[in-house]
C-alpha cells in the first residue's frame, strides 16, 4: 500500500511517517494541502490520511479536491480537533472514515486495510 | 472478513470462466451485504460504547473536559451516520425518512456543542482601575474587579489598569491560537492530563511565542505610559502583572494560586509578562483544576491586572475568619518584612495576630523568626534577603498597624457580604495598600462514612458489572420469555439471562435488574440508567443463585447482590460526590446527552418504530440495527448459491450431501488441487474455514440416534402433509432439489440447507475482533402438522435463548442471532448450532404435546452441555500443548 500522510504538524508527520515505514508501508508525507495535491498528481498513491485543521487549504477542501480529481481515492480524516459539523461534512464528502487523535497505529492500519479491501473491486472496473 | 473482497474477485473471475454471470452476481450481492452488515455492527458497537461513556460522565462523579464531550458526541454522530449509510446499502431506498431524521438530530447536537463565542473583542481592551467596579468581573476578571471596587470604597490601592477579556479574546483569535491550543489538548488525550507536563509546556511555549495583536500591544504601551506620567516615575516605573481570570477568586471556584503573577516588571517587559500570565492558564495545576471542576476552556477567559509595584516595608494577608474551622470570632493577620508573597509561599515564619472583632483588639500575637524577606530584585522579580537575628525576631508591625489591617479587612467583609482573604502591604512611608481581596474559602464539612459489614454467606452474587448505578430491594423474579414478563410483580428484582432491549418496558416496574449476560454498553443498560433503575449485568449464575431467594438487595454500585433487605445499611454508604453537577461542562454534556443516549424506540412491532419518532441518536442506532438485521437475514432471491464452482464434501471417504464454494482461504493449502470437474470432492478435514470447523464439530460430536420414534398420529400427519406438498412430486424441479451449500472463506461461512422438510440457514463470521463477529440462524418449516412444527420452533428458540442467542419465534419459524462474542464463544455457539441442525431433524414429528417438548428440551440441553464441556476441555488441552511447545522452543 502506498500511503500519503498529510498534516501541518511536522513533528506528527515525522513520527507517524517513521512508524508506518517500519510497518513496511510506502509512506509519502505532505505538510500542506497544496503539497498533498501535487504529490497525488505525480505519484501513485493508494490512500490518504488527511488532517482536517490546516492553515491555507483546510482538510475538507483538500478532500473535496481529491475526490474531484480521483473519485475512488481512499481518504481517512484524522483530526486533533473533534468537531461534529466537520466530521459529518467529511463523511458526506466521501471520506472513508473520521478518526480522532491520538489514534493507535493498529487502529489506523486496520482502517486502511479495510478501505483497501473495499476499494479494489471499484478500481478494477475503472 | 478481511480478504473477502479479494476472495470475491477470485470468485468472479472463476465464475466468468465458467460463464456463469448469474452466479457471480449472487455471490457479489451476498458479499456486499455481509460487508455492509459487518460495518454496521462495528459502528453500532462503537456508537453504543461512546453513549455509555456519555452516560457515565453524566453521573457527574468524574471530572471531564469539554473536549471529551465533543469527541464523544462526534464519535457517536459519525458512527450513527455510518449505520445510516449501511442500512441504505443493505436496503436501498427502503427507509426514505431515515437520513433526514438523523440529520435533524445531528444538527441540533452540533448546535449544542458549538463553541460559545468568546467575549466580544468589540469591548475596550484596557480599563483604568479607577473606572472598574465589581459589576465588571466578567469583563476584567475577578481580581481587577475586586480591587477596583476596593479603590472606589476609599481604600488605598496601587494605581493601574486592567487588560480585559476582550483583549484576551483578541489575542486568542489571532493566528488561530485558541484552535491550535484546543487541537493540541485533544491530540494529547484528555485522560493523560495527570501526566500532562509535556502538553502544558508545549501550550505555554505556544502562547509565549505568539505575537500580541498590534492594537493590543499599542494600547498596553499607551496605558503604561499614562501610568508612568501619573506617578511621575518615568522609565523607572515598576509594575506587578497579575492574572485576573473570570471566575478566579469567585465563590464557586477559587483557582487559588494556579495562575502566575509577574512582579517587579519594567516597562519594556510588560508585553512579555502579559503573555506569561495568559500562558499560565495552561499550567498543569490550572488545567487539572479546570478538569476537576468541569470548567470549559472558554469558561475561564483571562483578564490581566497591571498595577504599580508597591515597595513594601511589611506585608501579608488577613483572614476575617479561621480558614481551618470556618469560625468567625477573630480576624487573623499574618505579617512579614518585605513583600507579602513570602507569607503565601511559606518560605519564612510570620507574625500572627489574632484580633477580636468587637471590640477590635489584639487577643493574641505570636512573633515568628523571620530570617528571610522578599524584596524587589534589581532586575525583574523579587529576591530573598537574609535578615540578621535581632531584626528577624522583631515584630514587623506596630500593634496599631495590625489593627488597621484588621479594620480594613472587616470593612471589606461588610461590603462584600462574606469572610474575606485580603493581601496588604505597608510601603516605606507607612501607608497601607490593599493589593488583593477575595472571598475566603471555607472548609467543607466532611461526610460520614460507614463501611459495610456483611457476612460472606449473605453475598448471593458478587460477579457483575455496574450497568446502572444504585441500590434496589425486592423479591427476585426470573423472566425467561415475554409471557413471564406480563406477570412481573411491581418492585420485584427482575432477573434475566440476556440483557435484551425487549426488557426495557419492564424497567419501570422493577426495583432493580440483574442479567447474566450483557454489559454496560448495551441498549438495556442505557435505558436503565435513564430511568434510574439499578442494574447489574454480566452476573453469571444469577438465575441459579436467585431462583429460590426471598427478598434481596441489589447493590449495583458495588456489583453485589445480598440476601435480605439491606437498604438501611446501604443508604449510609457515601455516594461519590457529584463534583461535576452544576458545572458548565456538565450542563453542556446533559444537553448533548438528551439528544444522544435516551432510547425511546423499543418495540420494533410498534407503529412508532419509525424515523418520524426519533428523539435521539440512540433511537437511530436501534432502528438501523433492527432494519439491517431484517434486510440481512430476509429471504430473497439474492441468497441463492453459486452452483458452478462447488466441491462436494466427503467425510472419511464417504460423499456427503453438502457442497462448498470456496471464496478464498476456506480450503487448506494442503488439499489436493481440485480438478475442474463438478463432482470433485473435498475432504472435510481440508476445510480451513473457522466457523465451518466449529459447526462441523457440533454436527458430528454426538451420534444421531436416527429418526425419533413416532407416534401413529405423527406419522399420519407427515403422510398427509407430504401428499399435499407439490414439491414432493418426482421429477419436478423445485427448491427441494437444492443441495446443501456452504459458502466459505477463512473467517466467514454461509450455509443454506434443507434437511428433510425444513429450510435452514446459518451465517457466521469469526475473527479476532469480537465486535465484528456474528452468527445467525434461521429455521422454518417441517413436515408435520402446524401444531407440531410450532412446538419444535418454540423449542429451538428456547434452547438458543438459553445459550446467549437473541431468538425470535413466530409460528414455525425461528430467527436467532448472536453478535460481538469472542472467538471462543462463537465457536461454542456454532458447535451448538451444528448439533441442533442434526439433532432436531424430524423432531417436529414427535412434538405431540408440551410434556414431550419439555423432555426433548432437557435432552437437547444435556447434550449441548456435553458438547460445550468437551470444547472447553479441548481448549485447555490446546493451551497447555501450546505452552509446552513454547517452553520447548525456548
Coordinates of C-alpha atoms in Angstrom, one line a residue, chain B residues 461 474-481 484 488 492-498 503 506 510 512-516 536 539 541-547 549 552 554 561:
Chain B
X461 CA -23.7 -12.8 43.9
X474 CA -37.1 -6.7 46.2
X475 CA -38.1 -10.3 45.6
X476 CA -36.3 -11.8 42.6
X477 CA -38.5 -12.6 39.7
X478 CA -37.0 -14.6 36.8
X479 CA -38.2 -13.7 33.3
X480 CA -37.3 -16.1 30.5
X481 CA -39.8 -15.1 27.9
X484 CA -43.3 -14.3 32.1
X488 CA -43.6 -9.4 36.8
X492 CA -39.6 -7.1 42.1
X493 CA -35.9 -7.6 41.2
X494 CA -36.0 -8.5 37.5
X495 CA -33.6 -11.4 36.8
X496 CA -32.9 -12.3 33.1
X497 CA -30.4 -14.4 31.2
X498 CA -29.8 -11.8 28.4
X503 CA -37.0 -6.0 28.7
X506 CA -40.3 -3.8 32.4
X510 CA -38.7 -3.4 38.6
X512 CA -33.5 -3.4 40.0
X513 CA -32.4 -5.6 37.2
X514 CA -29.9 -8.4 37.1
X515 CA -28.7 -10.1 33.9
X516 CA -26.4 -13.0 33.4
X536 CA -26.1 -5.3 37.4
X539 CA -23.7 -11.6 36.7
X541 CA -25.1 -17.7 37.6
X542 CA -27.6 -15.1 38.7
X543 CA -30.7 -17.2 37.8
X544 CA -29.5 -20.2 39.8
X545 CA -28.4 -18.1 42.7
X546 CA -31.6 -16.0 42.9
X547 CA -34.1 -18.6 41.9
X549 CA -34.1 -16.4 47.2
X552 CA -32.7 -9.5 48.1
X554 CA -29.1 -5.4 44.6
X561 CA -26.5 -9.0 45.5

